[in-house]
Coordinates of C-alpha atoms and ligand atoms in Angstrom, one line a residue:
M1 CA 3.3 -14.7 -33.0
S2 CA 1.4 -12.4 -30.7
A3 CA 1.4 -8.7 -31.6
L4 CA 0.8 -7.6 -28.1
P5 CA 3.4 -5.5 -26.3
K6 CA 5.7 -7.6 -24.2
F7 CA 7.2 -6.3 -20.9
N8 CA 10.3 -7.9 -19.6
A9 CA 11.8 -8.1 -16.1
Y10 CA 14.4 -5.5 -15.1
I11 CA 17.5 -7.1 -13.6
N12 CA 20.9 -5.5 -13.2
G13 CA 20.1 -2.5 -15.4
K14 CA 18.7 -4.6 -18.3
F15 CA 15.2 -5.5 -19.5
E16 CA 15.2 -9.2 -20.0
A17 CA 12.9 -12.1 -20.7
S18 CA 12.6 -14.5 -17.8
T19 CA 14.9 -17.6 -17.7
S20 CA 11.7 -19.6 -18.5
G21 CA 11.1 -17.6 -21.7
Q22 CA 7.4 -17.6 -20.7
Y23 CA 5.0 -14.7 -20.5
F24 CA 1.7 -14.3 -18.8
E25 CA -1.2 -12.1 -20.0
T26 CA -2.5 -9.0 -18.4
F27 CA -6.1 -7.8 -18.9
N28 CA -7.8 -4.4 -19.2
P29 CA -10.6 -4.8 -16.6
Y30 CA -13.0 -2.5 -18.7
T31 CA -12.7 -4.3 -22.0
A32 CA -11.8 -7.8 -20.6
K33 CA -9.2 -7.9 -23.4
I34 CA -5.6 -8.9 -22.9
W35 CA -3.6 -5.8 -23.6
A36 CA 0.0 -6.9 -22.9
E37 CA 2.2 -9.8 -21.9
V38 CA 4.6 -9.8 -19.0
A39 CA 7.6 -12.0 -18.3
H40 CA 6.8 -15.0 -16.2
C41 CA 9.7 -15.0 -13.7
T42 CA 10.7 -18.0 -11.7
A43 CA 12.9 -18.7 -8.7
D44 CA 16.0 -18.5 -11.0
D45 CA 15.1 -14.9 -11.9
A46 CA 14.6 -14.1 -8.2
N47 CA 18.0 -15.4 -7.5
H48 CA 19.6 -13.4 -10.4
A49 CA 17.9 -10.2 -9.2
V50 CA 18.9 -10.6 -5.6
Q51 CA 22.5 -11.4 -6.6
A52 CA 22.5 -8.2 -8.8
A53 CA 21.1 -6.2 -5.9
W54 CA 23.7 -7.6 -3.5
T55 CA 26.5 -6.9 -5.9
A56 CA 25.3 -3.3 -6.3
F57 CA 25.0 -2.9 -2.5
T58 CA 28.5 -4.1 -1.8
T59 CA 30.6 -3.0 -4.8
G60 CA 30.7 -0.4 -7.5
E61 CA 29.3 3.1 -7.4
W62 CA 26.3 2.9 -5.1
P63 CA 27.9 2.3 -1.7
K64 CA 30.5 5.0 -2.5
L65 CA 28.0 7.7 -3.1
T66 CA 27.6 10.4 -0.5
A67 CA 24.2 10.6 1.1
T68 CA 23.7 13.9 -0.7
A69 CA 24.5 12.4 -4.1
R70 CA 22.2 9.4 -3.3
G71 CA 19.4 11.8 -2.3
A72 CA 19.9 13.8 -5.5
L73 CA 19.4 10.6 -7.6
V74 CA 16.2 9.8 -5.7
H75 CA 15.0 13.4 -6.1
K76 CA 15.7 13.2 -9.8
L77 CA 13.6 10.1 -10.1
G78 CA 10.7 12.2 -8.6
D79 CA 11.2 14.8 -11.3
L80 CA 11.1 12.2 -14.0
I81 CA 7.9 10.7 -12.6
R82 CA 6.3 14.2 -12.5
D83 CA 7.1 14.5 -16.2
S84 CA 5.6 11.1 -17.1
A85 CA 2.6 11.3 -14.7
R86 CA 0.0 11.1 -17.4
E87 CA 1.6 8.1 -19.2
L88 CA 2.0 6.2 -15.9
A89 CA -1.6 7.1 -14.9
E90 CA -3.0 5.8 -18.2
I91 CA -1.1 2.5 -17.8
E92 CA -2.5 2.1 -14.3
V93 CA -6.1 2.7 -15.6
R94 CA -5.6 0.2 -18.4
D95 CA -4.1 -2.4 -16.1
N96 CA -6.2 -2.1 -12.9
G97 CA -9.4 -0.3 -14.0
K98 CA -9.1 2.5 -11.5
L99 CA -10.4 5.9 -12.5
I100 CA -8.2 8.2 -14.6
N101 CA -9.0 11.1 -12.2
E102 CA -7.8 9.1 -9.2
M103 CA -4.7 7.7 -11.0
L104 CA -3.7 11.1 -12.4
G105 CA -4.1 12.5 -8.8
Q106 CA -1.9 9.7 -7.5
C107 CA 0.8 9.9 -10.2
N108 CA 1.1 13.7 -9.9
Y109 CA 1.4 13.3 -6.1
I110 CA 3.9 10.4 -6.1
P111 CA 7.0 12.5 -6.9
N112 CA 6.6 14.0 -3.4
W113 CA 7.8 10.7 -1.9
Y114 CA 11.0 10.9 -4.0
W115 CA 11.6 14.6 -3.2
Y116 CA 10.9 14.1 0.5
Y117 CA 13.1 11.1 1.0
G118 CA 15.7 12.4 -1.4
G119 CA 15.9 15.4 0.8
L120 CA 16.0 13.3 4.0
A121 CA 18.9 11.1 2.7
D122 CA 21.7 13.4 4.1
K123 CA 19.8 14.4 7.3
I124 CA 19.9 11.1 9.1
E125 CA 22.5 11.8 11.7
G126 CA 24.1 9.5 14.2
S127 CA 25.0 10.8 17.7
V128 CA 28.0 11.0 19.9
I129 CA 27.2 9.3 23.2
P130 CA 28.6 11.0 26.3
I131 CA 29.6 7.5 27.4
D132 CA 30.0 6.6 31.1
K133 CA 33.6 5.2 30.6
A134 CA 36.9 7.0 30.7
E135 CA 39.0 7.3 27.6
V136 CA 36.4 6.0 25.2
F137 CA 34.8 7.8 22.3
N138 CA 31.4 6.3 21.3
Y139 CA 29.2 7.2 18.4
T140 CA 26.4 5.8 16.4
R141 CA 25.8 5.4 12.6
H142 CA 22.5 4.6 10.9
E143 CA 23.3 2.2 8.1
P144 CA 21.3 0.6 5.3
L145 CA 20.1 -3.0 5.7
G146 CA 21.2 -4.4 2.4
V147 CA 18.8 -5.9 -0.2
V148 CA 15.2 -5.1 0.4
A149 CA 12.3 -7.0 -1.2
C150 CA 9.3 -4.9 -2.0
I151 CA 6.1 -6.8 -2.8
T152 CA 3.0 -4.9 -3.9
P153 CA -0.7 -5.5 -4.6
W154 CA -2.8 -4.6 -7.6
N155 CA -4.9 -1.8 -6.2
S156 CA -2.5 1.2 -6.3
P157 CA 0.7 -0.2 -7.7
L158 CA 2.9 2.8 -8.1
L159 CA 1.7 4.7 -5.0
L160 CA 2.2 1.7 -2.7
L161 CA 5.6 0.9 -4.3
S162 CA 6.7 4.5 -3.8
F163 CA 5.9 4.3 0.0
K164 CA 8.7 1.7 0.1
L165 CA 11.1 2.5 -2.8
A166 CA 11.8 6.1 -2.1
A167 CA 12.7 5.6 1.5
A168 CA 14.6 2.3 0.9
L169 CA 16.8 3.9 -1.7
A170 CA 17.3 7.2 0.2
A171 CA 18.6 5.1 3.1
G172 CA 21.2 3.4 0.8
N173 CA 19.6 0.0 0.3
T174 CA 19.2 -1.8 -3.0
V175 CA 15.9 -3.2 -4.0
V176 CA 14.1 -6.1 -5.7
I177 CA 10.5 -5.4 -6.5
K178 CA 7.8 -8.0 -7.2
P179 CA 4.6 -6.2 -8.4
S180 CA 1.2 -7.9 -8.5
E181 CA 0.7 -10.4 -11.4
F182 CA -2.4 -8.4 -12.2
T183 CA -0.8 -5.0 -12.6
S184 CA 3.0 -5.3 -13.3
V185 CA 3.3 -2.9 -16.3
S186 CA 3.4 0.5 -14.5
T187 CA 6.3 -0.7 -12.3
L188 CA 8.2 -1.9 -15.3
K189 CA 7.6 1.4 -17.0
L190 CA 9.0 3.1 -13.9
M191 CA 12.3 1.3 -14.5
E192 CA 12.8 3.3 -17.7
L193 CA 12.8 6.3 -15.4
V194 CA 15.1 4.6 -12.9
E195 CA 17.6 4.1 -15.7
K196 CA 17.2 7.6 -17.0
A197 CA 17.8 9.0 -13.6
G198 CA 21.2 7.3 -13.6
F199 CA 20.9 4.7 -10.8
P200 CA 23.8 2.2 -11.1
P201 CA 22.8 -1.2 -12.5
G202 CA 21.4 -3.6 -9.8
V203 CA 20.3 -0.9 -7.4
V204 CA 16.6 -1.3 -8.5
N205 CA 15.4 -4.6 -10.0
V206 CA 11.9 -5.9 -10.9
I207 CA 10.8 -9.5 -11.2
T208 CA 7.3 -10.2 -12.4
G209 CA 5.2 -13.3 -11.8
F210 CA 3.1 -15.1 -9.3
G211 CA 3.3 -14.7 -5.5
A212 CA 3.6 -18.4 -4.5
E213 CA 6.3 -18.9 -7.1
V214 CA 8.6 -15.9 -7.6
G215 CA 7.3 -13.9 -4.6
S216 CA 8.1 -16.6 -2.1
A217 CA 11.5 -17.4 -3.7
L218 CA 12.3 -13.7 -3.2
V219 CA 11.2 -13.6 0.4
E220 CA 13.2 -16.8 1.2
H221 CA 16.4 -15.7 -0.5
P222 CA 19.2 -15.6 2.1
R223 CA 20.6 -12.4 0.7
V224 CA 17.4 -10.5 1.3
A225 CA 17.7 -8.5 4.5
K226 CA 14.1 -7.2 4.8
V227 CA 10.7 -7.7 3.2
C228 CA 8.2 -4.8 2.7
F229 CA 4.9 -6.4 1.8
T230 CA 1.5 -4.8 1.0
G231 CA -1.3 -7.2 0.4
G232 CA -3.9 -9.4 1.9
T233 CA -3.7 -10.6 5.6
E234 CA -3.5 -14.3 4.6
S235 CA -0.6 -13.9 2.2
G236 CA 1.0 -11.4 4.7
A237 CA 1.0 -14.1 7.3
L238 CA 2.7 -16.6 4.9
V239 CA 5.3 -13.9 4.0
Y240 CA 5.9 -13.2 7.7
Q241 CA 6.5 -16.9 8.4
A242 CA 8.9 -17.3 5.6
A243 CA 10.8 -14.2 6.6
A244 CA 10.9 -15.4 10.2
K245 CA 12.7 -18.6 9.1
G246 CA 15.5 -16.4 7.7
L247 CA 15.3 -14.0 10.7
K248 CA 14.5 -11.1 8.4
G249 CA 12.8 -7.9 9.3
C250 CA 9.3 -7.4 7.8
T251 CA 7.0 -4.4 7.2
L252 CA 3.5 -5.7 6.6
E253 CA 0.7 -3.4 5.3
L254 CA -2.4 -5.7 5.2
G255 CA -6.1 -5.7 5.0
G256 CA -8.7 -3.6 6.8
K257 CA -12.4 -3.3 7.8
S258 CA -12.4 0.3 8.9
P259 CA -15.2 1.9 10.9
N260 CA -16.4 5.2 9.7
I261 CA -18.4 6.7 12.7
V262 CA -21.1 9.3 12.2
F263 CA -22.2 11.0 15.5
D264 CA -25.5 12.9 15.9
D265 CA -23.6 16.3 16.0
A266 CA -21.9 15.7 12.6
A267 CA -22.3 18.0 9.6
L268 CA -24.5 15.5 7.9
D269 CA -23.9 16.4 4.3
D270 CA -20.1 16.4 4.8
A271 CA -20.4 13.0 6.6
V272 CA -22.4 11.6 3.6
K273 CA -19.6 12.6 1.3
G274 CA -17.1 11.0 3.7
A275 CA -19.0 7.8 3.8
I276 CA -19.2 7.7 0.0
S277 CA -15.5 8.4 -0.4
G278 CA -14.8 5.7 2.2
I279 CA -16.5 3.0 0.2
F280 CA -17.3 3.8 -3.4
A281 CA -14.1 5.7 -4.3
A282 CA -11.8 3.3 -6.1
T283 CA -14.8 0.9 -6.3
G284 CA -14.1 0.0 -2.7
Q285 CA -10.8 -1.7 -3.6
T286 CA -8.7 0.1 -1.0
C287 CA -7.3 -1.3 2.2
I288 CA -8.5 1.8 4.0
A289 CA -12.1 1.5 2.8
G290 CA -14.6 2.7 5.4
S291 CA -16.6 -0.4 4.9
R292 CA -18.3 -0.4 8.4
L293 CA -20.4 2.7 8.7
L294 CA -21.5 3.3 12.3
V295 CA -24.4 5.7 12.5
Q296 CA -25.9 7.1 15.7
D297 CA -29.5 6.0 16.4
S298 CA -31.0 9.5 16.6
I299 CA -29.9 10.5 13.1
Y300 CA -29.9 7.0 11.5
D301 CA -33.0 7.4 9.3
E302 CA -32.2 10.9 8.0
F303 CA -28.5 10.1 7.4
V304 CA -29.1 6.8 5.7
G305 CA -31.8 8.4 3.5
K306 CA -29.3 11.1 2.3
L307 CA -26.6 8.5 1.8
V308 CA -28.6 6.2 -0.3
N309 CA -29.8 9.1 -2.5
F310 CA -26.3 10.3 -3.1
A311 CA -24.9 6.8 -3.8
K312 CA -27.8 6.2 -6.3
S313 CA -26.4 9.0 -8.5
A314 CA -22.9 7.5 -8.8
R315 CA -22.0 7.1 -12.5
M316 CA -20.5 3.8 -13.5
G317 CA -18.5 3.5 -16.7
D318 CA -15.2 3.6 -18.6
P319 CA -12.5 4.4 -16.0
M320 CA -10.6 6.4 -18.7
D321 CA -13.6 8.8 -18.9
P322 CA -13.0 11.7 -16.5
G323 CA -16.8 11.8 -15.8
T324 CA -16.9 8.2 -14.4
Q325 CA -17.2 7.9 -10.6
V326 CA -17.3 4.1 -10.2
G327 CA -15.2 1.8 -12.3
P328 CA -14.9 -2.0 -12.8
V329 CA -13.6 -4.5 -10.3
T330 CA -10.0 -5.2 -11.2
T331 CA -10.0 -9.0 -11.5
P332 CA -12.5 -11.8 -12.1
P333 CA -11.7 -13.5 -8.8
Q334 CA -12.2 -10.3 -7.0
Y335 CA -15.5 -9.8 -8.8
E336 CA -16.7 -13.3 -7.7
K337 CA -15.5 -12.6 -4.2
I338 CA -17.6 -9.4 -3.9
L339 CA -20.7 -11.1 -5.3
K340 CA -20.2 -14.0 -2.8
Y341 CA -20.1 -11.5 0.1
I342 CA -23.3 -9.8 -1.1
A343 CA -25.0 -13.2 -1.0
V344 CA -23.6 -13.9 2.4
A345 CA -24.9 -10.5 3.7
K346 CA -28.4 -11.3 2.3
A347 CA -28.4 -14.7 3.8
E348 CA -27.3 -13.2 7.2
G349 CA -30.4 -11.0 7.1
A350 CA -28.8 -7.7 6.3
Q351 CA -31.2 -5.3 4.5
C352 CA -30.2 -4.4 1.0
L353 CA -30.9 -0.7 0.7
L354 CA -29.1 -0.1 -2.6
G355 CA -27.6 -2.3 -5.4
G356 CA -26.9 -5.8 -4.4
G357 CA -25.7 -7.4 -7.6
P358 CA -23.7 -7.2 -10.8
A359 CA -24.0 -4.1 -13.0
N360 CA -24.3 -4.7 -16.7
T361 CA -25.6 -1.5 -18.3
P362 CA -24.1 -0.5 -21.7
E363 CA -21.7 1.9 -20.0
C364 CA -20.1 -1.0 -18.1
G365 CA -18.0 -2.0 -21.1
D366 CA -17.4 -5.5 -22.4
S367 CA -15.9 -7.1 -19.3
K368 CA -19.0 -6.7 -17.1
W369 CA -16.7 -6.9 -14.1
F370 CA -18.9 -4.2 -12.5
V371 CA -20.8 -4.4 -9.2
Q372 CA -23.5 -2.0 -8.3
P373 CA -22.7 0.3 -5.4
T374 CA -24.3 -1.7 -2.6
I375 CA -25.5 -0.6 0.8
F376 CA -26.7 -2.9 3.6
G377 CA -28.6 -1.6 6.6
G378 CA -29.5 -3.5 9.7
V379 CA -26.1 -5.0 10.0
T380 CA -24.9 -6.3 13.3
N381 CA -21.2 -6.4 14.2
Q382 CA -21.3 -10.2 14.5
M383 CA -22.2 -10.7 10.8
R384 CA -19.5 -11.8 8.4
I385 CA -20.3 -8.7 6.3
A386 CA -19.3 -6.6 9.3
Q387 CA -16.1 -8.6 10.1
E388 CA -14.5 -9.7 6.8
E389 CA -12.7 -7.6 4.2
V390 CA -14.8 -7.5 1.0
F391 CA -12.5 -5.1 -1.0
G392 CA -15.4 -3.9 -3.2
P393 CA -18.2 -1.3 -3.3
V394 CA -20.2 -2.9 -0.4
L395 CA -21.1 -0.9 2.7
S396 CA -22.4 -2.3 5.9
I397 CA -24.3 0.1 8.2
I398 CA -24.4 -0.6 11.9
R399 CA -26.6 1.4 14.3
F400 CA -25.3 2.6 17.8
K401 CA -26.6 4.6 20.7
T402 CA -23.8 5.9 22.8
D403 CA -20.2 7.0 22.3
D404 CA -18.9 4.0 24.3
E405 CA -21.0 1.6 22.3
A406 CA -19.5 3.1 19.0
I407 CA -16.0 2.7 20.4
D408 CA -16.7 -0.9 21.4
I409 CA -18.1 -1.8 18.0
A410 CA -15.3 0.0 16.2
N411 CA -12.7 -2.0 18.2
D412 CA -14.5 -5.4 18.1
I413 CA -12.7 -6.6 15.0
A414 CA -9.4 -8.3 14.0
F415 CA -8.3 -5.4 11.9
G416 CA -6.9 -1.9 12.8
L417 CA -5.9 0.0 9.7
A418 CA -8.0 3.2 9.9
A419 CA -11.1 4.9 11.1
G420 CA -13.3 7.9 10.4
V421 CA -15.0 10.1 13.0
W422 CA -17.6 12.7 12.1
T423 CA -18.5 15.1 14.9
Q424 CA -18.4 18.9 15.5
S425 CA -17.3 18.3 19.1
I426 CA -13.5 18.5 19.7
K427 CA -13.8 16.7 23.0
R428 CA -15.6 13.8 21.3
A429 CA -13.2 13.8 18.4
I430 CA -10.2 13.5 20.7
K431 CA -11.8 11.0 23.1
V432 CA -12.9 8.7 20.3
S433 CA -9.6 9.0 18.2
N434 CA -7.6 8.0 21.3
A435 CA -9.9 5.1 22.1
I436 CA -9.9 3.4 18.6
R437 CA -7.2 0.9 18.0
A438 CA -6.1 1.7 14.5
G439 CA -3.0 3.2 12.8
T440 CA -4.8 6.2 11.1
I441 CA -7.8 8.2 12.4
W442 CA -9.5 10.8 10.2
V443 CA -11.8 13.4 11.9
N444 CA -14.3 15.1 9.5
T445 CA -12.3 13.8 6.5
Y446 CA -11.5 10.4 5.0
R447 CA -8.8 8.7 2.8
A448 CA -6.1 11.4 3.3
V449 CA -2.6 10.1 2.9
S450 CA 0.8 11.9 2.8
Y451 CA 4.4 11.1 2.3
M452 CA 5.0 13.0 5.6
S453 CA 2.7 11.1 8.0
P454 CA 3.3 7.5 9.2
F455 CA 0.9 4.9 7.8
G456 CA 0.4 1.4 9.0
G457 CA -1.9 -1.0 10.8
Y458 CA -2.7 -2.1 14.4
K459 CA -3.7 -5.8 15.0
K460 CA -4.0 -7.9 11.8
S461 CA -3.7 -4.9 9.6
G462 CA 0.0 -5.0 9.8
L463 CA 3.4 -4.4 11.3
G464 CA 5.7 -1.4 11.0
R465 CA 5.1 2.0 9.4
E466 CA 5.6 3.6 6.0
N467 CA 5.9 7.3 5.2
G468 CA 7.4 10.1 7.3
I469 CA 10.7 10.0 9.1
E470 CA 9.5 6.8 10.8
G471 CA 9.2 5.2 7.4
M472 CA 12.8 5.9 6.7
R473 CA 13.9 4.3 10.0
E474 CA 12.4 1.0 8.9
F475 CA 15.2 0.8 6.3
L476 CA 18.1 1.6 8.6
Q477 CA 20.0 -0.2 11.4
T478 CA 22.1 1.4 14.1
K479 CA 25.8 0.7 14.6
S480 CA 27.5 1.7 17.8
V481 CA 31.3 2.4 17.4
W482 CA 33.6 2.4 20.4
I483 CA 37.1 3.9 20.1
S484 CA 39.6 3.7 22.9
T485 CA 41.7 6.8 23.5
A486 CA 43.5 5.1 26.5
A487 CA 47.3 4.6 26.5
D488 CA 47.0 0.9 27.5
V489 CA 44.6 -1.9 27.0
P490 CA 43.1 -2.5 30.5
N491 CA 42.8 -5.9 32.3
P492 CA 41.5 -8.2 29.5
F493 CA 39.8 -10.6 32.0
V494 CA 37.0 -8.2 33.0
M495 CA 34.4 -6.4 31.0
R496 CA 35.2 -2.8 30.2
Ligands
NAD1 P1 -2.3 -10.5 -2.3 O1 -1.9 -10.7 -0.9 O2 -3.0 -11.5 -3.0 O3 -1.0 -10.1 -3.1 C1 -0.1 -9.0 -2.8 C2 1.2 -9.3 -3.4 O4 1.8 -10.4 -2.7 C3 1.2 -9.7 -4.9 O5 2.3 -9.2 -5.6 C4 1.3 -11.3 -4.8 O6 1.8 -11.8 -6.0 C5 2.2 -11.4 -3.7 N1 2.1 -12.7 -2.9 C6 1.0 -13.4 -2.7 N2 1.4 -14.5 -2.0 C7 2.7 -14.5 -1.7 C8 3.6 -15.3 -1.0 N3 3.3 -16.4 -0.4 N4 4.9 -14.9 -1.0 C9 5.3 -13.7 -1.6 N5 4.5 -12.9 -2.3 C10 3.2 -13.3 -2.3 O7 -3.1 -9.1 -2.3 P2 -3.9 -8.4 -3.5 O8 -5.1 -9.2 -3.8 O9 -2.9 -8.1 -4.6 O10 -4.3 -7.0 -2.8 C11 -5.4 -6.8 -2.0 C12 -5.1 -6.9 -0.6 O11 -4.0 -5.9 -0.3 C13 -6.3 -6.5 0.3 O12 -6.4 -7.4 1.4 C14 -5.9 -5.1 0.8 O13 -6.5 -4.7 2.0 C15 -4.4 -5.2 0.9 N6 -3.8 -3.8 0.8 C16 -3.3 -3.3 2.0 C17 -2.7 -2.0 2.0 C18 -2.1 -1.4 3.2 O14 -1.4 -0.5 3.0 N7 -2.4 -1.9 4.4 C19 -2.8 -1.3 0.8 C20 -3.3 -1.9 -0.4 C21 -3.8 -3.2 -0.3

């Protein structure tokens, strides 16, 4: 029998093995060793979890709670996450290979989602409509949707889950979560805190397993009212089609290929750091990676020289070591995909200015799932390396001459998740920010995210918004209530 820790699904307030009794293995990307086993859930488990969530939505304690009491529970979950931040961060590093500094930062910041939405729970007010009909009182209520499915990717499991979970619960929904098969453990650990906070059984459930099997069964389940999905654009399209068959709402947070634009009046040293954080932080495995760096012709050589010098010094190594700056790639298929794109870029004629292959120095652990920080110059916007999401530490630099040309290049892409603009001119900053078709624009900064500010994609980067008050509205529906105060019911054969 295996001595590895086993993690079970969480359904109706209990940790249980899947109905199949099977487990799948989860790897540490730095050591390439299996470190835990996770319940391999099937469509039967998805059904049980959704039924439990539906029962919790319609009966028992949860629907009877006042919004204030519900908000207090969500807030308490935030407190418990704060107290367990280090443990959760270490699990994330072990499971997905991201840097301990990054994951500690995330796990210490995540409680804010629960505090913010917990506070918002009792501030969502309906309105009394001064209706244009005599002797009628009309008001609106904002009600929860029902059972919400939350499907998350492997790159920032708890952060991306919290974008969804805190708002969905504060709005009064119940939830079934399907984390990535590569990084399920932190989400299951979070369920211990859900239980400790005192959520009634069935309000939050987790089923673990594979997207095409248990993920699609969850999306298709007739009791699921809404799907919140973060992941790749291809799987997002499949999820959207399946949800459409059941006429369900969908929030989709998908891929990106974001332009990071450096103008000739930028503070160059700051812009270098912005370019680095856009592509090498998190080993480039972020949806908001600034993977297309647009640099103005007049500063191109100076800027690219500084950038390559800075990137050369990036320290690869053990993600658990606070001194490490670039960690391993999370999964073997992702490692292969990144190397494939490097080969594509070379074949397309892009000029490799830095890296360009696997990294296998002794600091790179046993897995060897490391890719050298890689920079390609001389890229044109038509090349695949400029148009397709790599999701790794591979930067494409494109040269431009005028502001209009930069805007055209930035927009000439299927994605629209984010963009960076580096300039000292406020006029330029506003003009370019307005012209770029993307859901987030950063001026003289990059990779800033908050629970307060809406986040989401234009074009193929997604639908709907998470975070902020807008993020809460995605989990509510409006009911209009009409009360007659008239003495008689008027003529029933005409519309009132
Ligand atoms: P993925 O699409 O392969 O998987 C995401 C999740 O969806 C996983 O839990 C997976 O099991 C599940 N899934 C896959 N197919 C499914 C199906 N047919 N039905 C239901 N569930 C299904 O993505 P990934 O490789 O885990 O993550 C990387 C991708 O996520 C990148 O493209 C990245 O840009 C994107 N991403 C987007 C954001 C954002 O906010 N826009 C944030 C992080 C990652």
